[in-house]
């Protein structure tokens, strides 16, 4: 489909020419409304091994016969290695932001506790209490000292 170039409207043009150009623009816009934006409506979609790609195509549509693999065991090992490498990378990335389990190496931090620092405490019995962080810390210090006696 060859698209005709639309002239630019310039100062001094006759009204008949301006109308013709505006009508061409309107016609082009109306043609665009008729065009589908669905991938499935395209003609000559790409295909892989005879499977035409659609919005519904899944990996299962590409049947790869195991008999066509020269070294199935090597292929299987490569898949397992790739999966293990990806898992290790994910674990390393997740651990980068975690705290070390040895809290003695952490610097002490002083907080100015105030009434706006609220926490919710779940008793594990279906009860949830609201308290301040300062009161919670005082209670935990109290329990620690009581257990040490």
XYZ file of N, CA and C in Angstrom:
447
model
N 0.850 -1.171 0.000
C 0.000 0.000 0.000
C 0.893 1.231 0.000
N 0.801 2.028 -1.044
C 1.607 3.233 -1.161
C 0.873 4.380 -0.494
N 1.604 5.090 0.392
C 1.010 6.207 1.115
C 1.387 7.494 0.400
N 0.361 8.246 0.036
C 0.567 9.509 -0.674
C 1.016 10.580 0.316
N 2.015 11.364 -0.069
C 2.529 12.431 0.777
C 1.521 13.580 0.802
N 1.296 14.129 1.997
C 0.366 15.239 2.159
C 1.172 16.534 2.184
N 0.708 17.501 1.397
C 1.387 18.808 1.347
C 1.251 19.532 2.671
N 2.190 20.436 2.926
C 2.109 21.302 4.097
C 1.245 22.507 3.771
N 0.523 22.987 4.775
C -0.268 24.205 4.603
C 0.653 25.386 4.859
N 0.650 26.324 3.924
C 1.531 27.483 4.044
C 0.717 28.762 3.902
N 1.251 29.840 4.430
C 0.595 31.153 4.311
C 0.404 31.508 2.839
N -0.733 32.098 2.516
C -0.999 32.566 1.168
C -1.634 31.524 0.266
N -1.838 30.285 0.742
C -2.466 29.256 -0.091
C -3.931 29.586 -0.289
N -4.439 29.153 -1.411
C -5.862 29.350 -1.682
C -6.668 28.428 -0.779
N -7.861 28.883 -0.417
C -8.720 28.123 0.479
C -9.040 26.742 -0.088
N -9.179 26.620 -1.391
C -9.484 25.327 -2.023
C -8.349 24.343 -1.760
N -7.105 24.789 -1.839
C -5.944 23.925 -1.623
C -5.853 23.530 -0.148
N -6.117 24.493 0.747
C -6.079 24.217 2.188
C -7.120 23.165 2.534
N -8.351 23.298 1.981
C -9.409 22.310 2.226
C -8.991 20.927 1.734
N -8.357 20.874 0.574
C -7.912 19.593 0.005
C -6.908 18.928 0.952
N -5.958 19.712 1.481
C -4.949 19.166 2.385
C -5.599 18.685 3.685
N -6.524 19.490 4.231
C -7.197 19.092 5.472
C -8.030 17.830 5.261
N -8.690 17.725 4.111
C -9.462 16.520 3.815
C -8.556 15.288 3.706
N -7.336 15.469 3.150
C -6.388 14.356 3.073
C -5.965 13.910 4.480
N -5.740 14.878 5.359
C -5.365 14.548 6.746
C -6.500 13.792 7.435
N -7.716 14.279 7.264
C -8.884 13.620 7.879
C -9.039 12.207 7.330
N -8.874 12.052 6.030
C -8.984 10.735 5.407
C -7.930 9.784 5.970
N -6.687 10.269 6.142
C -5.602 9.445 6.679
C -5.901 9.021 8.115
N -6.423 9.960 8.923
C -6.774 9.641 10.309
C -7.881 8.593 10.333
N -8.877 8.729 9.482
C -9.960 7.751 9.424
C -9.449 6.384 9.006
N -8.463 6.324 8.118
C -7.876 5.047 7.713
C -7.156 4.389 8.886
N -6.503 5.202 9.715
C -5.782 4.657 10.862
C -6.728 4.005 11.856
N -7.938 4.535 11.978
C -8.904 3.948 12.894
C -9.324 2.558 12.454
N -9.194 2.255 11.173
C -9.578 0.947 10.653
C -8.487 -0.093 10.874
N -7.267 0.357 11.189
C -6.140 -0.554 11.334
C -6.192 -1.213 12.705
N -6.035 -2.526 12.727
C -6.039 -3.278 13.979
C -4.673 -3.143 14.643
N -4.689 -3.091 15.965
C -3.416 -3.071 16.680
C -3.114 -4.424 17.317
N -3.811 -5.456 16.856
C -3.605 -6.796 17.375
C -2.527 -7.519 16.566
N -1.578 -8.096 17.264
C -0.518 -8.862 16.597
C -1.119 -10.003 15.783
N -2.187 -10.611 16.291
C -2.803 -11.750 15.606
C -3.446 -11.368 14.282
N -3.736 -10.073 14.056
C -4.324 -9.637 12.797
C -3.285 -9.361 11.715
N -2.015 -9.405 12.056
C -0.963 -9.161 11.068
C -0.889 -10.291 10.048
N -0.474 -9.944 8.845
C -0.239 -10.960 7.818
C 1.241 -11.294 7.814
N 1.587 -12.493 7.359
C 2.981 -12.933 7.249
C 3.725 -12.827 8.578
N 3.093 -13.317 9.650
C 3.768 -13.340 10.949
C 4.935 -14.302 10.888
N 5.955 -14.059 11.699
C 7.104 -14.961 11.697
C 6.726 -16.338 12.233
N 7.488 -17.339 11.804
C 7.269 -18.711 12.251
C 8.627 -19.329 12.579
N 8.619 -20.233 13.538
C 9.826 -20.969 13.906
C 9.521 -22.444 13.727
N 10.292 -23.102 12.887
C 10.090 -24.526 12.581
C 8.631 -24.835 12.248
N 8.015 -23.949 11.481
C 6.655 -24.189 11.033
C 5.583 -23.768 12.017
N 5.964 -23.281 13.193
C 4.991 -22.825 14.187
C 4.878 -21.308 14.056
N 3.715 -20.838 13.583
C 3.492 -19.408 13.420
C 3.305 -18.773 14.792
N 4.021 -17.693 15.036
C 3.948 -17.019 16.331
C 2.670 -16.203 16.435
N 1.928 -16.431 17.504
C 0.717 -15.670 17.797
C 0.800 -15.225 19.249
N -0.202 -14.490 19.689
C -0.206 -14.076 21.088
C -0.465 -15.266 22.008
N -0.921 -16.367 21.459
C -1.226 -17.570 22.247
C -0.121 -18.622 22.175
N 0.929 -18.397 21.371
C 1.992 -19.384 21.211
C 2.729 -19.569 22.534
N 2.939 -20.813 22.930
C 3.667 -21.112 24.161
C 4.898 -21.948 23.818
N 5.780 -22.115 24.788
C 6.983 -22.905 24.574
C 6.635 -24.344 24.203
N 5.538 -24.834 24.750
C 5.129 -26.216 24.469
C 4.773 -26.425 22.994
N 4.441 -25.349 22.270
C 4.108 -25.471 20.852
C 5.334 -25.845 20.015
N 6.511 -25.624 20.553
C 7.738 -25.947 19.835
C 8.233 -27.312 20.302
N 7.787 -28.326 19.639
C 8.155 -29.699 19.995
C 9.566 -29.987 19.505
N 10.439 -30.306 20.447
C 11.806 -30.660 20.084
C 11.984 -32.132 20.433
N 12.061 -32.985 19.410
C 12.208 -34.413 19.703
C 13.565 -34.701 20.345
N 13.523 -35.425 21.452
C 14.755 -35.752 22.161
C 15.696 -36.555 21.266
N 15.130 -37.324 20.346
C 15.975 -38.129 19.461
C 16.850 -37.263 18.562
N 16.475 -35.984 18.404
C 17.282 -35.109 17.553
C 18.508 -34.567 18.292
N 18.542 -34.760 19.603
C 19.695 -34.309 20.376
C 20.799 -35.359 20.291
N 21.986 -34.925 19.930
C 23.104 -35.862 19.802
C 23.596 -36.322 21.163
N 23.595 -35.448 22.149
C 24.119 -35.766 23.464
C 23.103 -35.331 24.509
N 22.075 -36.182 24.726
C 21.010 -35.818 25.651
C 21.540 -35.625 27.064
N 22.455 -36.486 27.511
C 22.995 -36.375 28.861
C 23.752 -35.052 29.030
N 24.524 -34.668 28.010
C 25.236 -33.400 28.055
C 24.262 -32.231 28.074
N 23.189 -32.356 27.291
C 22.153 -31.323 27.245
C 21.489 -31.183 28.615
N 21.162 -32.318 29.211
C 20.526 -32.329 30.530
C 21.467 -31.718 31.576
N 22.751 -32.083 31.519
C 23.731 -31.531 32.462
C 23.866 -30.027 32.292
N 23.843 -29.569 31.042
C 23.951 -28.128 30.791
C 22.747 -27.386 31.362
N 21.564 -27.965 31.207
C 20.355 -27.351 31.767
C 20.463 -27.285 33.286
N 20.909 -28.373 33.918
C 21.042 -28.396 35.370
C 22.084 -27.385 35.843
N 23.190 -27.275 35.126
C 24.245 -26.313 35.489
C 23.722 -24.884 35.354
N 23.012 -24.615 34.261
C 22.466 -23.278 34.041
C 21.476 -22.926 35.144
N 20.612 -23.880 35.520
C 19.640 -23.647 36.586
C 20.347 -23.413 37.922
N 21.381 -24.207 38.204
C 22.124 -24.052 39.466
C 22.836 -22.707 39.507
N 23.446 -22.311 38.383
C 24.127 -21.016 38.319
C 23.147 -19.874 38.560
N 21.960 -19.961 37.942
C 20.950 -18.918 38.115
C 20.474 -18.868 39.563
N 20.314 -20.037 40.185
C 19.881 -20.083 41.585
C 20.946 -19.481 42.502
N 22.211 -19.813 42.273
C 23.293 -19.276 43.090
C 23.397 -17.756 42.935
N 23.224 -17.277 41.711
C 23.281 -15.830 41.471
C 22.165 -15.136 42.249
N 20.979 -15.718 42.223
C 19.839 -15.149 42.946
C 20.100 -15.135 44.443
N 20.668 -16.230 44.956
C 20.972 -16.309 46.382
C 22.019 -15.267 46.758
N 23.088 -15.155 45.957
C 24.134 -14.171 46.254
C 23.560 -12.753 46.269
N 22.718 -12.431 45.280
C 22.129 -11.102 45.225
C 21.223 -10.846 46.433
N 20.493 -11.882 46.861
C 19.604 -11.725 48.014
C 20.400 -11.546 49.298
N 21.552 -12.225 49.409
C 22.344 -12.156 50.629
C 23.160 -10.877 50.742
N 23.414 -10.206 49.617
C 24.227 -8.991 49.652
C 23.651 -7.939 50.586
N 22.336 -7.839 50.649
C 21.711 -6.816 51.476
C 21.372 -7.274 52.876
N 21.697 -8.512 53.233
C 21.346 -9.041 54.549
C 22.417 -8.691 55.578
N 22.013 -8.650 56.837
C 22.944 -8.406 57.931
C 23.723 -9.674 58.234
N 24.940 -9.492 58.714
C 25.737 -10.621 59.176
C 25.065 -11.172 60.429
N 25.105 -12.480 60.653
C 24.433 -13.054 61.819
C 25.177 -12.762 63.123
N 26.431 -12.306 63.040
C 27.194 -11.931 64.218
C 26.940 -10.451 64.513
N 25.990 -10.170 65.409
C 25.593 -8.800 65.684
C 26.620 -8.043 66.522
N 27.605 -8.753 67.080
C 28.604 -8.076 67.908
C 29.501 -7.166 67.079
N 29.576 -7.403 65.768
C 30.438 -6.565 64.935
C 29.729 -5.307 64.454
N 28.432 -5.218 64.710
C 27.682 -4.044 64.285
C 27.959 -2.874 65.221
N 28.003 -1.666 64.670
C 28.199 -0.472 65.478
C 26.941 -0.206 66.295
N 27.146 0.266 67.515
C 26.009 0.610 68.351
C 25.354 1.861 67.796
N 24.055 1.873 67.832
C 23.318 3.008 67.301
C 22.418 3.559 68.386
N 22.477 4.838 68.583
C 21.635 5.494 69.589
C 20.402 6.050 68.892
N 19.261 5.783 69.442
C 18.015 6.286 68.884
C 17.367 7.242 69.876
N 16.751 8.249 69.358
C 15.936 9.113 70.183
C 14.505 8.633 70.036
N 14.077 7.851 71.001
C 12.750 7.251 70.932
C 11.704 8.287 71.319
N 10.611 8.304 70.562
C 9.523 9.207 70.907
C 8.194 8.491 70.726
N 7.132 9.168 71.090
C 5.799 8.559 71.086
C 5.286 8.232 69.681
N 5.927 8.763 68.641
C 5.440 8.499 67.285
C 5.956 7.168 66.738
N 6.894 6.554 67.450
C 7.465 5.283 66.983
C 6.609 4.132 67.501
N 5.545 3.824 66.769
C 4.602 2.795 67.194
C 4.932 1.454 66.558
N 4.656 0.388 67.308
C 4.831 -0.968 66.792
C 3.603 -1.780 67.170
N 3.350 -2.815 66.395
C 2.274 -3.749 66.704
C 2.918 -5.033 67.208
N 2.387 -5.577 68.283
C 2.925 -6.798 68.881
C 1.844 -7.859 68.808
N 2.167 -8.971 68.158
C 1.243 -10.097 68.030
C 1.600 -11.116 69.103
N 0.630 -11.487 69.943
C 0.894 -12.429 71.026
C 0.977 -13.864 70.530
N 0.569 -14.096 69.294
C 0.536 -15.470 68.786
C -0.747 -16.181 69.168
N -1.601 -15.510 69.904
C -2.872 -16.089 70.347
C -4.051 -15.313 69.765
N -3.788 -14.633 68.652
C -4.850 -13.868 68.013
C -5.034 -12.475 68.565
N -4.167 -12.064 69.487
C -4.249 -10.727 70.056
C -3.107 -9.875 69.496
N -3.419 -8.631 69.156
C -2.414 -7.704 68.664
C -2.514 -6.441 69.510
N -1.348 -6.001 70.032
C -1.309 -4.801 70.863
C -0.479 -3.737 70.175
N -0.853 -2.470 70.415
C -0.099 -1.337 69.902
C 0.647 -0.713 71.068
N 1.948 -0.462 70.847
C 2.755 0.180 71.876
C 3.831 1.020 71.194
N 4.582 1.748 71.986
C 5.687 2.514 71.401
C 6.927 1.636 71.384
N 7.857 1.961 70.526
C 9.104 1.216 70.434
C 9.883 1.318 71.743
N 9.876 2.501 72.356
C 10.570 2.679 73.637
C 10.019 1.773 74.716
N 8.682 1.693 74.825
C 8.071 0.833 75.837
C 8.375 -0.641 75.557
N 8.382 -1.025 74.299
C 8.692 -2.409 73.941
C 10.127 -2.751 74.346
N 11.060 -1.827 74.076
C 12.454 -2.068 74.443
C 12.614 -2.169 75.959
N 11.946 -1.291 76.696
C 12.010 -1.357 78.157
C 11.472 -2.684 78.673
N 10.381 -3.166 78.075
C 9.798 -4.447 78.481
C 10.753 -5.603 78.177
N 11.412 -5.540 77.029
C 12.357 -6.606 76.667
C 13.563 -6.607 77.613
N 14.050 -5.425 78.017
C 15.152 -5.335 78.973
C 14.706 -5.901 80.325
N 13.480 -5.577 80.713
C 12.915 -6.097 81.966
C 12.881 -7.631 81.937
N 12.376 -8.215 80.821
C 12.295 -9.666 80.715
C 13.686 -10.306 80.754
N 14.644 -9.682 80.102
C 16.005 -10.223 80.086
C 16.580 -10.253 81.493
N 16.419 -9.145 82.218
C 16.934 -9.096 83.593
C 16.226 -10.093 84.512
N 14.939 -10.246 84.298
C 14.145 -11.182 85.116
C 14.625 -12.605 84.864
N 14.918 -12.956 83.594
C 15.396 -14.291 83.257
C 16.810 -14.550 83.757
N 17.602 -13.500 83.934
C 18.982 -13.642 84.408
C 19.033 -13.870 85.921
N 17.963 -13.499 86.633
C 17.940 -13.641 88.115
C 17.817 -15.068 88.534
